[in-house]
Amino acid sequence: MGEEINVLALVKEDQRYIFLYDEVSVDELLQTLGRYAADPDLNFSWYDAAVMSQRVRALRRGAAKTSCDDHNHYRKSA
């Protein structure tokens, strides 16, 4: 199976923020969200960064749980 690319997007007034990332680049994405929040020229708040960071972490937990559930399913049926 190929590597998955995730999409995280925010539309706020006339600005659009679209982030493409894979599992290897999650830490870099989280740092980027912080840099965007600190940039006074962007309409991207610390609240936006926090909400998007929580979403990324929730998706990772969900993916890990699904992977674990799939693995457990195959082990039980073997």
Short mmCIF file of C-alpha atoms in Angstrom, two decimals:
data_model
loop_
_atom_site.label_atom_id
_atom_site.label_comp_id
_atom_site.label_asym_id
_atom_site.label_seq_id
_atom_site.Cartn_x
_atom_site.Cartn_y
_atom_site.Cartn_z
CA MET A 1 0.00 0.00 0.00
CA GLY A 2 1.29 3.50 -0.86
CA GLU A 3 2.00 6.32 1.51
CA GLU A 4 -1.05 8.34 2.52
CA ILE A 5 -1.20 12.10 2.07
CA ASN A 6 -3.46 13.97 4.49
CA VAL A 7 -5.15 17.29 3.79
CA LEU A 8 -5.89 19.88 6.46
CA ALA A 9 -7.68 23.04 5.35
CA LEU A 10 -9.04 26.24 6.84
CA VAL A 11 -10.95 28.96 5.01
CA LYS A 12 -11.10 32.21 6.92
CA GLU A 13 -12.54 35.31 5.25
CA ASP A 14 -10.53 35.79 2.05
CA GLN A 15 -7.61 33.56 3.10
CA ARG A 16 -7.29 29.83 2.53
CA TYR A 17 -4.84 27.61 4.36
CA ILE A 18 -4.31 24.17 2.88
CA PHE A 19 -1.72 21.82 4.32
CA LEU A 20 -0.68 18.51 2.75
CA TYR A 21 1.26 16.21 5.04
CA ASP A 22 2.15 12.59 5.66
CA GLU A 23 2.94 10.77 8.89
CA VAL A 24 6.63 11.65 8.64
CA SER A 25 5.96 15.40 8.44
CA VAL A 26 3.44 15.81 11.29
CA ASP A 27 5.94 17.51 13.61
CA GLU A 28 6.90 19.95 10.87
CA LEU A 29 3.21 20.68 10.23
CA LEU A 30 2.61 21.45 13.91
CA GLN A 31 5.58 23.84 13.91
CA THR A 32 4.23 25.52 10.78
CA LEU A 33 0.85 26.05 12.42
CA GLY A 34 2.64 27.82 15.27
CA ARG A 35 4.65 30.00 12.89
CA TYR A 36 1.48 30.98 11.03
CA ALA A 37 -0.25 31.88 14.29
CA ALA A 38 2.69 34.08 15.29
CA ASP A 39 2.69 35.92 11.94
CA PRO A 40 0.78 39.23 12.35
CA ASP A 41 0.35 39.49 8.56
CA LEU A 42 -1.85 36.39 8.49
CA ASN A 43 -5.43 36.02 9.63
CA PHE A 44 -4.44 32.79 11.42
CA SER A 45 -4.86 32.86 15.19
CA TRP A 46 -3.45 30.77 17.98
CA TYR A 47 -6.95 29.37 18.37
CA ASP A 48 -6.88 28.24 14.73
CA ALA A 49 -3.49 26.60 15.32
CA ALA A 50 -4.75 24.84 18.45
CA VAL A 51 -7.90 23.53 16.79
CA MET A 52 -6.01 22.30 13.74
CA SER A 53 -3.32 20.71 15.91
CA GLN A 54 -5.97 18.85 17.88
CA ARG A 55 -7.50 17.64 14.63
CA VAL A 56 -4.16 16.31 13.39
CA ARG A 57 -3.55 14.50 16.68
CA ALA A 58 -7.08 13.06 16.71
CA LEU A 59 -6.63 11.78 13.16
CA ARG A 60 -3.34 10.15 14.14
CA ARG A 61 -4.97 8.46 17.15
CA GLY A 62 -7.83 7.29 14.94
CA ALA A 63 -5.43 5.91 12.34
CA ALA A 64 -3.42 4.12 15.02
CA LYS A 65 -6.58 2.68 16.56
CA THR A 66 -7.88 1.53 13.18
CA SER A 67 -4.56 -0.07 12.37
CA CYS A 68 -4.53 -1.80 15.75
CA ASP A 69 -8.16 -2.92 15.36
CA ASP A 70 -7.40 -4.32 11.90
CA HIS A 71 -4.39 -6.14 13.25
CA ASN A 72 -6.40 -7.58 16.15
CA HIS A 73 -9.19 -8.62 13.77
CA TYR A 74 -6.77 -10.65 11.65
CA ARG A 75 -5.16 -12.23 14.67
CA LYS A 76 -8.51 -13.37 16.06
CA SER A 77 -9.60 -14.93 12.78
CA ALA A 78 -6.30 -16.71 12.14
#
